[in-house]
mmCIF file of C-alpha atoms and ligand atoms in Angstrom:
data_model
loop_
_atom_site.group_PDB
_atom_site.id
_atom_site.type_symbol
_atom_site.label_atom_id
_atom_site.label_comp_id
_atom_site.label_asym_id
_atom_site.label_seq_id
_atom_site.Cartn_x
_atom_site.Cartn_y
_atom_site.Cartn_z
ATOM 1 C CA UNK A 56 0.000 0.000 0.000
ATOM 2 C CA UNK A 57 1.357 3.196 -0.949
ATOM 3 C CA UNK A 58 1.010 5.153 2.457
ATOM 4 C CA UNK A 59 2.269 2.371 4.178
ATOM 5 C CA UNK A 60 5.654 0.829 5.653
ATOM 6 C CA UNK A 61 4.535 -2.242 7.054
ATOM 7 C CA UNK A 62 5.342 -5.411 5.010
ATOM 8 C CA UNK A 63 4.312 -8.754 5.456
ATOM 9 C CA UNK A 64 6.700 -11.646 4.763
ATOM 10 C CA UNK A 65 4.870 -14.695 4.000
ATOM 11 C CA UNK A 66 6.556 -18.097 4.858
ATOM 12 C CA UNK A 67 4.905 -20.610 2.287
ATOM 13 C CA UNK A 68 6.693 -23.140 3.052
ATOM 14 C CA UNK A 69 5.844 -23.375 6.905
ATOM 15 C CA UNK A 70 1.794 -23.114 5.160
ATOM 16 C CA UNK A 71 3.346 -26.574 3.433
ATOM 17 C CA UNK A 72 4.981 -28.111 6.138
ATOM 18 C CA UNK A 73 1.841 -27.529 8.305
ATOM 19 C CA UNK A 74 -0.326 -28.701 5.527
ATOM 20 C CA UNK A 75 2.139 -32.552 5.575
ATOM 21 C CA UNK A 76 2.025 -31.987 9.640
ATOM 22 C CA UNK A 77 -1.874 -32.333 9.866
ATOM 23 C CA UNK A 78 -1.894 -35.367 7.029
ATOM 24 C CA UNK A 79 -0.629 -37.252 8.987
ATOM 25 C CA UNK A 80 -3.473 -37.107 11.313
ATOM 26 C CA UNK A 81 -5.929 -36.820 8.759
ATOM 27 C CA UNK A 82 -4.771 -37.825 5.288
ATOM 28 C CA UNK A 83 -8.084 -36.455 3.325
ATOM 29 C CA UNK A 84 -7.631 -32.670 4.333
ATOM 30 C CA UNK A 85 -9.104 -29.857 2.045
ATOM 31 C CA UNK A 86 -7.761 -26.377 2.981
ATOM 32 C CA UNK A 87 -9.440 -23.709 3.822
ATOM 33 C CA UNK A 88 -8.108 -20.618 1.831
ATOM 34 C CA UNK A 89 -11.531 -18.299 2.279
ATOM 35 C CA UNK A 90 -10.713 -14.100 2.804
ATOM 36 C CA UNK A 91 -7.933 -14.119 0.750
ATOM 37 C CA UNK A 92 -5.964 -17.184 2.867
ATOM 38 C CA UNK A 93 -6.491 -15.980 5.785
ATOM 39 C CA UNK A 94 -5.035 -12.501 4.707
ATOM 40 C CA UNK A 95 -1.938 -14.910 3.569
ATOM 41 C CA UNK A 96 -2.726 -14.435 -0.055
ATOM 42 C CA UNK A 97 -5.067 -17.189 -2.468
ATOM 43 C CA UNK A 98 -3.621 -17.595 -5.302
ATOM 44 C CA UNK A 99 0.315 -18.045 -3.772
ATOM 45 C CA UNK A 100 -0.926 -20.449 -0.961
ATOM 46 C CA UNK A 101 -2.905 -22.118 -3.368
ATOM 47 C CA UNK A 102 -0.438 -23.019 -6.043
ATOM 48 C CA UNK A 103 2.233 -23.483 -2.912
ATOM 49 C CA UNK A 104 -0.612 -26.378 -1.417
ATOM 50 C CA UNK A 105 -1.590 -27.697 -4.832
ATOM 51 C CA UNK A 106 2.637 -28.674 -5.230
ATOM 52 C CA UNK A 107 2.199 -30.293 -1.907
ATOM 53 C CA UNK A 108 -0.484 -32.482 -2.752
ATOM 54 C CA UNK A 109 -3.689 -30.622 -2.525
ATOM 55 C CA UNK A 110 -6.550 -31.953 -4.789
ATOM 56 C CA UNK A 111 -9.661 -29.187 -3.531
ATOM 57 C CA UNK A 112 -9.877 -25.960 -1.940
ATOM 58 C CA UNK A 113 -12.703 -24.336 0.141
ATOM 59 C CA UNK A 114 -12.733 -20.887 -0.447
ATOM 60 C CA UNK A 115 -15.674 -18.454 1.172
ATOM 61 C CA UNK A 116 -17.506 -16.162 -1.237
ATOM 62 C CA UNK A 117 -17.954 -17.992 -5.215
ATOM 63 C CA UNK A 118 -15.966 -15.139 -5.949
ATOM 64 C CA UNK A 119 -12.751 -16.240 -4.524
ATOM 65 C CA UNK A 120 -13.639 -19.592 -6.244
ATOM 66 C CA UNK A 121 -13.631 -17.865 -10.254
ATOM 67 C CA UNK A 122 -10.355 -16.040 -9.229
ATOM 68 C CA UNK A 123 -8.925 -20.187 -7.846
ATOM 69 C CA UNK A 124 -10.500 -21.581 -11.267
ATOM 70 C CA UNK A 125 -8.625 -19.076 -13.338
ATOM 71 C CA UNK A 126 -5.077 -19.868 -11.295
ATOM 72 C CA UNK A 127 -5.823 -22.144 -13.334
ATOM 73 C CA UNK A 128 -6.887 -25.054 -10.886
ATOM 74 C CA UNK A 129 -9.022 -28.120 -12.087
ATOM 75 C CA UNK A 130 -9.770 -29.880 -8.842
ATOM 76 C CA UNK A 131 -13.025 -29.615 -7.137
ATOM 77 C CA UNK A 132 -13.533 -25.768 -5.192
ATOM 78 C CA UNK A 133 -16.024 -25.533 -2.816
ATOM 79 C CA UNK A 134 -17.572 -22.189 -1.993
ATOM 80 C CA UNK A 135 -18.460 -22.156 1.914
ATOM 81 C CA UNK A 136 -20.810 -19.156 1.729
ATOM 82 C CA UNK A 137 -22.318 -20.298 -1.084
ATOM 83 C CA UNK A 138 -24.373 -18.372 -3.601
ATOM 84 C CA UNK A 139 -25.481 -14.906 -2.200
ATOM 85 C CA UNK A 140 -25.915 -12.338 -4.709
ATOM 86 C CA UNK A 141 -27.860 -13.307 -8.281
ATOM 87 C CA UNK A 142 -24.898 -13.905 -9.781
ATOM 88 C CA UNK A 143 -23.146 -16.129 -7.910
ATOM 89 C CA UNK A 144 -25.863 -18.997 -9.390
ATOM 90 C CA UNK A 145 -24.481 -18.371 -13.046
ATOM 91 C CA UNK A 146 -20.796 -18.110 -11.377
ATOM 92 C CA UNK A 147 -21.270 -21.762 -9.793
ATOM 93 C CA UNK A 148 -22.374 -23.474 -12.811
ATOM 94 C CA UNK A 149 -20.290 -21.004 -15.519
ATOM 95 C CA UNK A 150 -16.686 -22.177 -13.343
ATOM 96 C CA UNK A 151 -17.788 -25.306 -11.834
ATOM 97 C CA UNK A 152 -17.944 -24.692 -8.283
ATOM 98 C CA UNK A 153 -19.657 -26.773 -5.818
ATOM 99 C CA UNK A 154 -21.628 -24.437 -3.545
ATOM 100 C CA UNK A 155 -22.845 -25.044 0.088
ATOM 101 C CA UNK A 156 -26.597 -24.737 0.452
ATOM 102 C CA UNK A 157 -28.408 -23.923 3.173
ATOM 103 C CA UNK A 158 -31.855 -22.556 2.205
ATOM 104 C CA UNK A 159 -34.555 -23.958 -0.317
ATOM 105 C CA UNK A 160 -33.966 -20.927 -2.238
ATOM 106 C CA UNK A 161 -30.456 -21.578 -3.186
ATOM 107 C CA UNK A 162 -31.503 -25.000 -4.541
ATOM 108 C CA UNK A 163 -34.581 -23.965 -6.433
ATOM 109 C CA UNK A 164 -32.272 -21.214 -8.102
ATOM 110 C CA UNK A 165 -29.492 -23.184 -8.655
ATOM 111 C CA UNK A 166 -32.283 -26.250 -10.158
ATOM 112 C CA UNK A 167 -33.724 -23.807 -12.378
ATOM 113 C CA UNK A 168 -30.467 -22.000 -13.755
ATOM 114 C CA UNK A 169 -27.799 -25.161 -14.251
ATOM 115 C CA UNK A 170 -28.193 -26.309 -17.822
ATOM 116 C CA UNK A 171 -26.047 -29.681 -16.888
ATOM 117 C CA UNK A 172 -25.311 -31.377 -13.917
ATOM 118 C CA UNK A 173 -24.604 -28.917 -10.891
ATOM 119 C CA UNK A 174 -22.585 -30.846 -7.760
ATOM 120 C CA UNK A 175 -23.998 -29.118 -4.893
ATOM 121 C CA UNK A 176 -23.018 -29.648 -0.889
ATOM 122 C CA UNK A 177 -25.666 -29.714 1.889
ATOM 123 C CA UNK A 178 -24.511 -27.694 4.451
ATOM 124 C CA UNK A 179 -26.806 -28.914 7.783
ATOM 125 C CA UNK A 180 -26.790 -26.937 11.435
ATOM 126 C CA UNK A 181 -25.613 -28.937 14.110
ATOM 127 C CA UNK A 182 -24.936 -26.372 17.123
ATOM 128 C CA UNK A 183 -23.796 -23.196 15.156
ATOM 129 C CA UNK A 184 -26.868 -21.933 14.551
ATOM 130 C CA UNK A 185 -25.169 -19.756 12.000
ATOM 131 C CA UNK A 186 -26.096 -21.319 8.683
ATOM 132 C CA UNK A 187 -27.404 -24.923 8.019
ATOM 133 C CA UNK A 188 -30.709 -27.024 6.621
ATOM 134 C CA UNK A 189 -31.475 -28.932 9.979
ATOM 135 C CA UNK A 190 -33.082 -32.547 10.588
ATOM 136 C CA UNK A 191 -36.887 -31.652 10.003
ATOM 137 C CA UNK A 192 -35.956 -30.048 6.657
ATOM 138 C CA UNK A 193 -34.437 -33.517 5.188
ATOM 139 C CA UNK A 194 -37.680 -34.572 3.907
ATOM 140 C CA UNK A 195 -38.196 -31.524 1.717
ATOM 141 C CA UNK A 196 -34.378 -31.720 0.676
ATOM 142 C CA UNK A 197 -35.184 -35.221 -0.836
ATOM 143 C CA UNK A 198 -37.902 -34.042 -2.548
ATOM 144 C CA UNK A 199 -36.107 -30.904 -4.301
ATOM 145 C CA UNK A 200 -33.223 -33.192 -5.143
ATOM 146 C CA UNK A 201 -35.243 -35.758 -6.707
ATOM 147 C CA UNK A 202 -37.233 -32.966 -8.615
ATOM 148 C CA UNK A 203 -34.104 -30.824 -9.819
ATOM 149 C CA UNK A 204 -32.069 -33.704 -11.219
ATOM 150 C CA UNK A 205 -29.723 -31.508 -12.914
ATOM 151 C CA UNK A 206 -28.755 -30.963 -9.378
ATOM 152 C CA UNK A 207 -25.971 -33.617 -7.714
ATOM 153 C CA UNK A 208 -25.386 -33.944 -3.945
ATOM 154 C CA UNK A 209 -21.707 -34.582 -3.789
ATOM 155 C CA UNK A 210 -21.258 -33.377 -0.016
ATOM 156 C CA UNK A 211 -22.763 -33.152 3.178
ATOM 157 C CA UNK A 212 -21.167 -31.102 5.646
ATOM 158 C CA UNK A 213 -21.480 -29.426 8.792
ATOM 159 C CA UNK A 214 -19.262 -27.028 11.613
ATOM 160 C CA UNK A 215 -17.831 -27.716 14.692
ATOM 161 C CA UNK A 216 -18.742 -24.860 17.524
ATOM 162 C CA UNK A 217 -16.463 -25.922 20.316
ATOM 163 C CA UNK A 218 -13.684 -27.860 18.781
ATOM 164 C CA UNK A 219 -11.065 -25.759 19.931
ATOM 165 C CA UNK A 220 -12.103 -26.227 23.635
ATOM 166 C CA UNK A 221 -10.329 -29.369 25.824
ATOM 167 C CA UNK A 222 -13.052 -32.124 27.336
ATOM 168 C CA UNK A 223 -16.559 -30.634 26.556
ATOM 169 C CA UNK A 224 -19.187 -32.750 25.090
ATOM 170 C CA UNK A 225 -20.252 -30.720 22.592
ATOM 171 C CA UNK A 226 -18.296 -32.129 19.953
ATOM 172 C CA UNK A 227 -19.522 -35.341 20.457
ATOM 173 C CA UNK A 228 -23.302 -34.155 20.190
ATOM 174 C CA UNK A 229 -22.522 -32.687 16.926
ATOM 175 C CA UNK A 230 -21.345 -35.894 15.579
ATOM 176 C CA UNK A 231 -24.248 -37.202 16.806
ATOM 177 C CA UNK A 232 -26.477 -35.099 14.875
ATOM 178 C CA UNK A 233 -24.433 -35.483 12.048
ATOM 179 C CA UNK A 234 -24.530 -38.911 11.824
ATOM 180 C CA UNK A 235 -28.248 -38.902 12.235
ATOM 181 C CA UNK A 236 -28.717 -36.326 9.068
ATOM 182 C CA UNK A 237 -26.016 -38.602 7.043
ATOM 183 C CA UNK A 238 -28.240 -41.723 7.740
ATOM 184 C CA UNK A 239 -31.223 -39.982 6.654
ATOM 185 C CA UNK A 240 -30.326 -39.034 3.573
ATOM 186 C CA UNK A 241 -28.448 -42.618 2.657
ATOM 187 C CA UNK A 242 -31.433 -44.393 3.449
ATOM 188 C CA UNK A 243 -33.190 -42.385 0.778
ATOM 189 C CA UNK A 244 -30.575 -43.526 -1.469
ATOM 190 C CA UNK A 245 -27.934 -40.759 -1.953
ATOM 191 C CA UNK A 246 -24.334 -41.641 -1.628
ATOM 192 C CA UNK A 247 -21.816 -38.380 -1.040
ATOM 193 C CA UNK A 248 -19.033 -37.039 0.773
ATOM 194 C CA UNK A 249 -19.042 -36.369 4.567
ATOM 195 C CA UNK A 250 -17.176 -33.249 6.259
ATOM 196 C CA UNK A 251 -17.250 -31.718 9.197
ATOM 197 C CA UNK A 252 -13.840 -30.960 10.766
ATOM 198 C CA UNK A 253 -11.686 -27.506 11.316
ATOM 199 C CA UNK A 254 -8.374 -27.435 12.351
ATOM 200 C CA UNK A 255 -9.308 -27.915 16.470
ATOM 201 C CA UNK A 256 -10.690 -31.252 14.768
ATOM 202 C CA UNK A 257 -8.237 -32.380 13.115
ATOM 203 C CA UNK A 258 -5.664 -32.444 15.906
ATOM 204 C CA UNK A 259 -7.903 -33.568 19.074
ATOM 205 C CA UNK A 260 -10.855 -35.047 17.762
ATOM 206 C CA UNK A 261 -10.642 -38.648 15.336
ATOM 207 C CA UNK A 262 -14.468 -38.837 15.679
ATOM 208 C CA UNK A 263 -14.984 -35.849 13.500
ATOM 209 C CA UNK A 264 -12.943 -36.910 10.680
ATOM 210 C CA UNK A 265 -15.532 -38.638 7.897
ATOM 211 C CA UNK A 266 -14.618 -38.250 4.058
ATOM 212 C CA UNK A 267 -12.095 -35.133 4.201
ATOM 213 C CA UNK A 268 -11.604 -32.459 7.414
ATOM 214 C CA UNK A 269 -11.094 -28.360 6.458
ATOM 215 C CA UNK A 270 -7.940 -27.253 7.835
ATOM 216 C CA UNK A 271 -7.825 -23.768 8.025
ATOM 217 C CA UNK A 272 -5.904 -21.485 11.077
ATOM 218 C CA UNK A 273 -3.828 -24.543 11.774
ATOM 219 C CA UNK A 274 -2.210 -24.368 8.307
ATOM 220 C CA UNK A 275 -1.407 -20.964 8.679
ATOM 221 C CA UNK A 276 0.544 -21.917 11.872
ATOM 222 C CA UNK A 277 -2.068 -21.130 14.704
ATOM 223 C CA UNK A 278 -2.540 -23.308 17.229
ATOM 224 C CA UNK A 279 -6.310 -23.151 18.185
ATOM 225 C CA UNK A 280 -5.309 -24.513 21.836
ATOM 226 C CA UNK A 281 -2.505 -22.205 22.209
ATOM 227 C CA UNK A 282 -2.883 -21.627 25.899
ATOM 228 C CA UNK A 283 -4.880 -24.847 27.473
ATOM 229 C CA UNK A 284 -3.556 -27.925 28.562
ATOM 230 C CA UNK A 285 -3.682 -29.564 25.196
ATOM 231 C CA UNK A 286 -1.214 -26.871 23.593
ATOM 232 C CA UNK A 287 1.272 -29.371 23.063
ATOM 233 C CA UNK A 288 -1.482 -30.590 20.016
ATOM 234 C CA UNK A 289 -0.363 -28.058 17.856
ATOM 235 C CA UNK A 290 3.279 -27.165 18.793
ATOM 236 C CA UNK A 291 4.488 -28.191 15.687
ATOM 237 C CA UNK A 292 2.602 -25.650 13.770
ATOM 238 C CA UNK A 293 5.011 -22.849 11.928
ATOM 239 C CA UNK A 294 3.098 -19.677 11.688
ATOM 240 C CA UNK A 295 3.731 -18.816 8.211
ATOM 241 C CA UNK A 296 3.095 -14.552 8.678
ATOM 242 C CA UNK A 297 5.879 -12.183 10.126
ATOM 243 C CA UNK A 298 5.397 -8.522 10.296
ATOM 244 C CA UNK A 299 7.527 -5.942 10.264
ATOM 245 C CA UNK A 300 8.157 -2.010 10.347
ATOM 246 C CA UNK A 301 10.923 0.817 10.217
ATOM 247 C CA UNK A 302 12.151 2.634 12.961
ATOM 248 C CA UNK A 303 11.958 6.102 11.942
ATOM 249 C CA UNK A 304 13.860 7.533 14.936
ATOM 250 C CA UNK A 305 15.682 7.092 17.918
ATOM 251 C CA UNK A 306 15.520 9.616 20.802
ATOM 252 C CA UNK A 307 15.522 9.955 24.565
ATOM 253 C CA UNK A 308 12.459 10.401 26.805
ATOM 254 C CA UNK A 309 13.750 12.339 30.235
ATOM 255 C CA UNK A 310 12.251 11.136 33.424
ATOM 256 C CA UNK A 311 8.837 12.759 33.812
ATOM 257 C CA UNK A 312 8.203 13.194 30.080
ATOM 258 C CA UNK A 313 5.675 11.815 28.826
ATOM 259 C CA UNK A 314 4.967 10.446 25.373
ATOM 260 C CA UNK A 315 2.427 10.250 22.242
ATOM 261 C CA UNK A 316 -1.596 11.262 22.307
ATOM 262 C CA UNK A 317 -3.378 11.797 25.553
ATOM 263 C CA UNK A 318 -0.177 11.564 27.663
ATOM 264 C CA UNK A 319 -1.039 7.849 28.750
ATOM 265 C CA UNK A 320 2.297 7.333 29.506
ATOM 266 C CA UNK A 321 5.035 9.012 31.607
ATOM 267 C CA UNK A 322 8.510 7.740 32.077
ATOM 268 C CA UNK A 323 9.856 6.679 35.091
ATOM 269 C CA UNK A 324 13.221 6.970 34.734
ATOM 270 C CA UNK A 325 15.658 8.412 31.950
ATOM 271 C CA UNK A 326 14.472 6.017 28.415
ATOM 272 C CA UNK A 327 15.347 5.341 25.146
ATOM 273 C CA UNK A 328 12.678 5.525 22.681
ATOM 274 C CA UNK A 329 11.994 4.034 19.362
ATOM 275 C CA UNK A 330 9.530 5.340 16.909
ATOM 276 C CA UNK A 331 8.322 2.972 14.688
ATOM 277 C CA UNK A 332 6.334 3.564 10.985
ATOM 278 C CA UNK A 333 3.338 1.766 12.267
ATOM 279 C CA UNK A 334 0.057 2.579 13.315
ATOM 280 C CA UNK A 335 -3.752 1.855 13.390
ATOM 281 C CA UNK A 336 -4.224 2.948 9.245
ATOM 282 C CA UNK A 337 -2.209 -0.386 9.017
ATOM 283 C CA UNK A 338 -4.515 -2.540 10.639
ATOM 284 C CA UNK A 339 -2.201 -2.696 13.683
ATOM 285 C CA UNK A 340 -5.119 -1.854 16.558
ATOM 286 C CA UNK A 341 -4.797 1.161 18.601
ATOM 287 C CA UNK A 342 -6.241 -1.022 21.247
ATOM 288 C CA UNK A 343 -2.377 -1.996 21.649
ATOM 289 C CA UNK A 344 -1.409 1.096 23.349
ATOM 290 C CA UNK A 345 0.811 0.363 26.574
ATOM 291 C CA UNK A 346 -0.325 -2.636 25.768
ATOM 292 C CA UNK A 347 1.790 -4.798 23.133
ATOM 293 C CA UNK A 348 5.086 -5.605 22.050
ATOM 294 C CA UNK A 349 7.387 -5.452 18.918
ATOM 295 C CA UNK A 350 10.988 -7.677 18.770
ATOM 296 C CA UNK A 351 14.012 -5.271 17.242
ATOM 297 C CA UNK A 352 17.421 -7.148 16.899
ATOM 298 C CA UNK A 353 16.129 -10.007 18.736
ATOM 299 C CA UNK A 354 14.985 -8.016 21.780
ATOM 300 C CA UNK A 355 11.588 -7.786 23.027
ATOM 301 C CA UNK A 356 10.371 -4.112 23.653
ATOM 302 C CA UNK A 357 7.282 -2.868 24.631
ATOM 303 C CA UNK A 358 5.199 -0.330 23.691
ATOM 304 C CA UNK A 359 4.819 2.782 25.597
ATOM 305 C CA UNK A 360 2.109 5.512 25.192
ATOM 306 C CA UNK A 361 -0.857 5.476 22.691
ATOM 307 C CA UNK A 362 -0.319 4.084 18.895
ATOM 308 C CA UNK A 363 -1.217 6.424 16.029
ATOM 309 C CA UNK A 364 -2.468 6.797 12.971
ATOM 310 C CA UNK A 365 1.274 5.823 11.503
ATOM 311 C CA UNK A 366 3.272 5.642 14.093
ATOM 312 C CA UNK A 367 3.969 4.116 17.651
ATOM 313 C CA UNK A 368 6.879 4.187 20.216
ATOM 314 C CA UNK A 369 8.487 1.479 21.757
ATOM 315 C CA UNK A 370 11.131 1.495 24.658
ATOM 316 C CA UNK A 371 14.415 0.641 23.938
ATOM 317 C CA UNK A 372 16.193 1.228 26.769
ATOM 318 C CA UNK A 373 19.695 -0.272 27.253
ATOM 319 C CA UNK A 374 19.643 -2.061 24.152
ATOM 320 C CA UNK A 375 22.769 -1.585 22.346
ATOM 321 C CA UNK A 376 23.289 -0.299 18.429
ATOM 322 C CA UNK A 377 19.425 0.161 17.580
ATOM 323 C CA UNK A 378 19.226 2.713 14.795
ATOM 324 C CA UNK A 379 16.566 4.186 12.692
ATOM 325 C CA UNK A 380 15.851 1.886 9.869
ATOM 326 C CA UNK A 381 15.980 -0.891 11.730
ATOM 327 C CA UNK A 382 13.270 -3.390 11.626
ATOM 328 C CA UNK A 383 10.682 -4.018 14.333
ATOM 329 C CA UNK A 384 8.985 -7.425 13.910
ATOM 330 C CA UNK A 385 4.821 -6.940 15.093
ATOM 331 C CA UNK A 386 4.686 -10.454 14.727
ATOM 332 C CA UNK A 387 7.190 -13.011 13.966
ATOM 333 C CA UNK A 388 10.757 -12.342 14.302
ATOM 334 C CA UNK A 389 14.312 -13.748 13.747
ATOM 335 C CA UNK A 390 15.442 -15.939 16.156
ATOM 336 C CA UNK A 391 13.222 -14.148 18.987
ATOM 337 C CA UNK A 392 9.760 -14.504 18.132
ATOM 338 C CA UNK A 393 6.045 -12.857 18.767
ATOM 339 C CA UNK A 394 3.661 -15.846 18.602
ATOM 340 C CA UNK A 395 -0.063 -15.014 16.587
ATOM 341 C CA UNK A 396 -1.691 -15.992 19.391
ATOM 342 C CA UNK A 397 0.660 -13.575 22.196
ATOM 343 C CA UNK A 398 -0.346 -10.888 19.934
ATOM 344 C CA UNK A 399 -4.236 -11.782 19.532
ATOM 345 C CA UNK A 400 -3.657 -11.546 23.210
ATOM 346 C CA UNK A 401 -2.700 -8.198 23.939
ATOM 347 C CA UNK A 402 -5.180 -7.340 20.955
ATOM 348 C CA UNK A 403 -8.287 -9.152 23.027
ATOM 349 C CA UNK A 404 -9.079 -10.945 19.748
ATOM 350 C CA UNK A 405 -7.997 -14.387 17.889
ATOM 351 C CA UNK A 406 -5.284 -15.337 15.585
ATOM 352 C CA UNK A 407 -7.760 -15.603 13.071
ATOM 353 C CA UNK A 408 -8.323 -11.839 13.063
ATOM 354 C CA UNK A 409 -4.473 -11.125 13.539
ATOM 355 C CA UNK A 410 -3.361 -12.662 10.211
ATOM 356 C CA UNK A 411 -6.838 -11.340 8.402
ATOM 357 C CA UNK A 412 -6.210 -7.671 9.104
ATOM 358 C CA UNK A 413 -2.627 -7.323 9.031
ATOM 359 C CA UNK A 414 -2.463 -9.562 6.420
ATOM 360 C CA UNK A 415 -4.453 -6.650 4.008
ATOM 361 C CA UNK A 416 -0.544 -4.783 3.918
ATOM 362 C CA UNK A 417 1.942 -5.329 1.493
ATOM 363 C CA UNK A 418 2.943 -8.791 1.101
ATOM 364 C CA UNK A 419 6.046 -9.699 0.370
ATOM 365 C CA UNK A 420 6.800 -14.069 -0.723
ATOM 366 C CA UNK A 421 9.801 -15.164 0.801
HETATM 367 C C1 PLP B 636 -13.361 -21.260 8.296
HETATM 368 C C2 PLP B 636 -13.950 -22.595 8.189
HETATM 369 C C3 PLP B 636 -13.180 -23.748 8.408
HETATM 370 C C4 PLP B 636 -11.761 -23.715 8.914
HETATM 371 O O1 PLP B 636 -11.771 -23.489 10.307
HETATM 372 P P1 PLP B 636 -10.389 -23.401 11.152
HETATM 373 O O2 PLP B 636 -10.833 -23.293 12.563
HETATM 374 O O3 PLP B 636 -9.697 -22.182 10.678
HETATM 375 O O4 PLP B 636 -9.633 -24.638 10.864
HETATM 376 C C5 PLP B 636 -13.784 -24.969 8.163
HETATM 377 N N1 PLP B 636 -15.067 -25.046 7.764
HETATM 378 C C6 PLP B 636 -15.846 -23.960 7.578
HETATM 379 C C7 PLP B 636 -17.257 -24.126 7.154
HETATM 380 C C8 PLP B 636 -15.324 -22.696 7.797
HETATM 381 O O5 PLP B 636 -16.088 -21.618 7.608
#
């Protein structure tokens, strides 16, 4: 971005390694690569995956799915939002994208428009109460189907609410229910695909495997139990994004100064101070003030009074030889580190909304 001096270095070879890591576990894995990869960039995590070994994608809007199709890829895409806008039902059959569905609408649409067969996934509620067909609507499912034959069920999926969560019995229940919707609809005679595992799935729970899981934060290197007694689950993951900004200058703050908008911060002793070219127009959240922490030349330094629009300070007292231009890693580092979940920490968010915001800077493929 032009006004901008915050790159992101993109490690796609951790997003491999992670994507091998979890096949072991789970050797049918489709990844996730909806909003843009996780900010990590579509189409270079998608070729980088398709060299490993991947055979299907699930992207989000049908959208993302004509930009995978004209990579060019030729396995199977699935779009997890499915059709929303008029379009999208021309898009899906135009590109060859198999859809979720979740409302009759979608299917009578879909029935009407597709001039040749049209593999569609049923995409049933189980506990998220987000999006989903549930139980009672199976009968009128069967019905549609059998009416639009133009239309193919290829998958059946649902999402896991809790996953990510040590001992609960929720994940359990939603097997349950899924197993009860698969058994339905095979005992009215349709054969498909089963899916219904994320990432927290994949690496704690073997029940929720079926036909192929959907790896998504884990291939990006989060760990979704970062923090709970089954972190040691996911320690293998590599996170795959590292970013980094300028210093811009180097001063001293004199006891009793204080520093940056509002005055939230006053020093308590003679500091050294480190502006860096980073700020809240980069997606870096002012809600960090006082709050985080950036790693320059391996050393962890916090950062003191409120961030700005472009720019921040950081204390760097009594570390030797930082200048201005050196680099301060937001997340990532060298061979000192700041973990996506530490920062999604100090942010009061997820990892998941750490790489999709600051992933929206410059990227740089390393
Ligand atoms: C985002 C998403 C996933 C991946 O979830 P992670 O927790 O990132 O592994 C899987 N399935 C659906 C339907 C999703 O929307």
């Amino acid at each position: 971005m032009w006004y901008s001096f915050v790159d992101v270095e993109i490690h796609l070879e951790n997003i491999v390694k992670n994507f091998l890591f979890l096949q072991k576990s789970c050797s049918s894995l489709v990844p996730v690569i909806k909003a843009d990869a996780y900010g990590h960039g579509l189409i270079p995590v998608a070729r980088a995956l398709t060299h490993a070994g991947a055979k299907a994608f699930a992207v989000g809007s049908v959208e993302e799915g004509v930009a995978l199709r004209l990579m060019p890829f030729e396995g199977d895409i699935i779009s997890l939002l499915g059709p929303v806008e008029q379009r999208d039902f021309k898009l899906i059959c135009e590109y060859n994208i198999i859809p979720f569905v979740y409302h009759f609408e979608q299917i009578e649409n879909l029935g009407e428009i597709a001039k040749r067969q049209c593999p569609v996934a049923l995409k049933f509620d189980t506990g998220m109460a987000r999006l989903g067909f549930t139980e009672k609507d199976i009968p009128r499912i069967i019905d549609k189907l059998r009416f639009y034959s133009n239309l193919e069920l290829k998958i059946v999926a649902s999402h896991l609410a809790l996953a990510d969560s040590v001992e609960n019995d929720f994940v359990l229940e939603q097997v349950k229910r899924f197993n009860n919707i698969c058994q339905m609809l095979t005992q009215a005679g349709f054969k498909f695909k089963k899916s219904l595992a994320n990432s927290a799935g994949i690496l704690a729970w073997p029940e929720t495997y079926y036909d192929f899981a959907r790896p998504g934060i884990a291939l990006y290197g989060g760990n979704p139990f970062w923090g709970t007694n089954w972190q040691e689950k996911g320690v293998s993951l590599r996170p795959a994004m590292k970013v980094r900004a300028p210093l811009v200058n180097v001063r001293s703050l004199s006891k009793g100064e204080t520093i940056s908008y509002g005055r939230t911060f006053r020093a308590p002793s003679d500091m050294k101070v480190g502006i860096v070219a980073v700020g809240y127009a980069d997606n870096y959240s002012r809600s960090l003030s006082n709050k985080g922490w950036v790693v320059i030349k391996d050393k962890r330094c916090p950062i003191i009074g409120r961030v700005c629009m472009q720019m921040m300070a950081v204390d760097i007292t009594g570390i030797q030889s930082i200048e201005r231009g050196d680099m301060a890693y937001l997340l990532g580092g060298r061979n000192v580190s700041i973990l996506p979940e530490e920062l999604a920490e100090w942010w009061n968010t997820i990892s998941y909304e750490v790489f999709c915001v600051l992933g929206q800077n410059n990227r740089i493929y390393v």
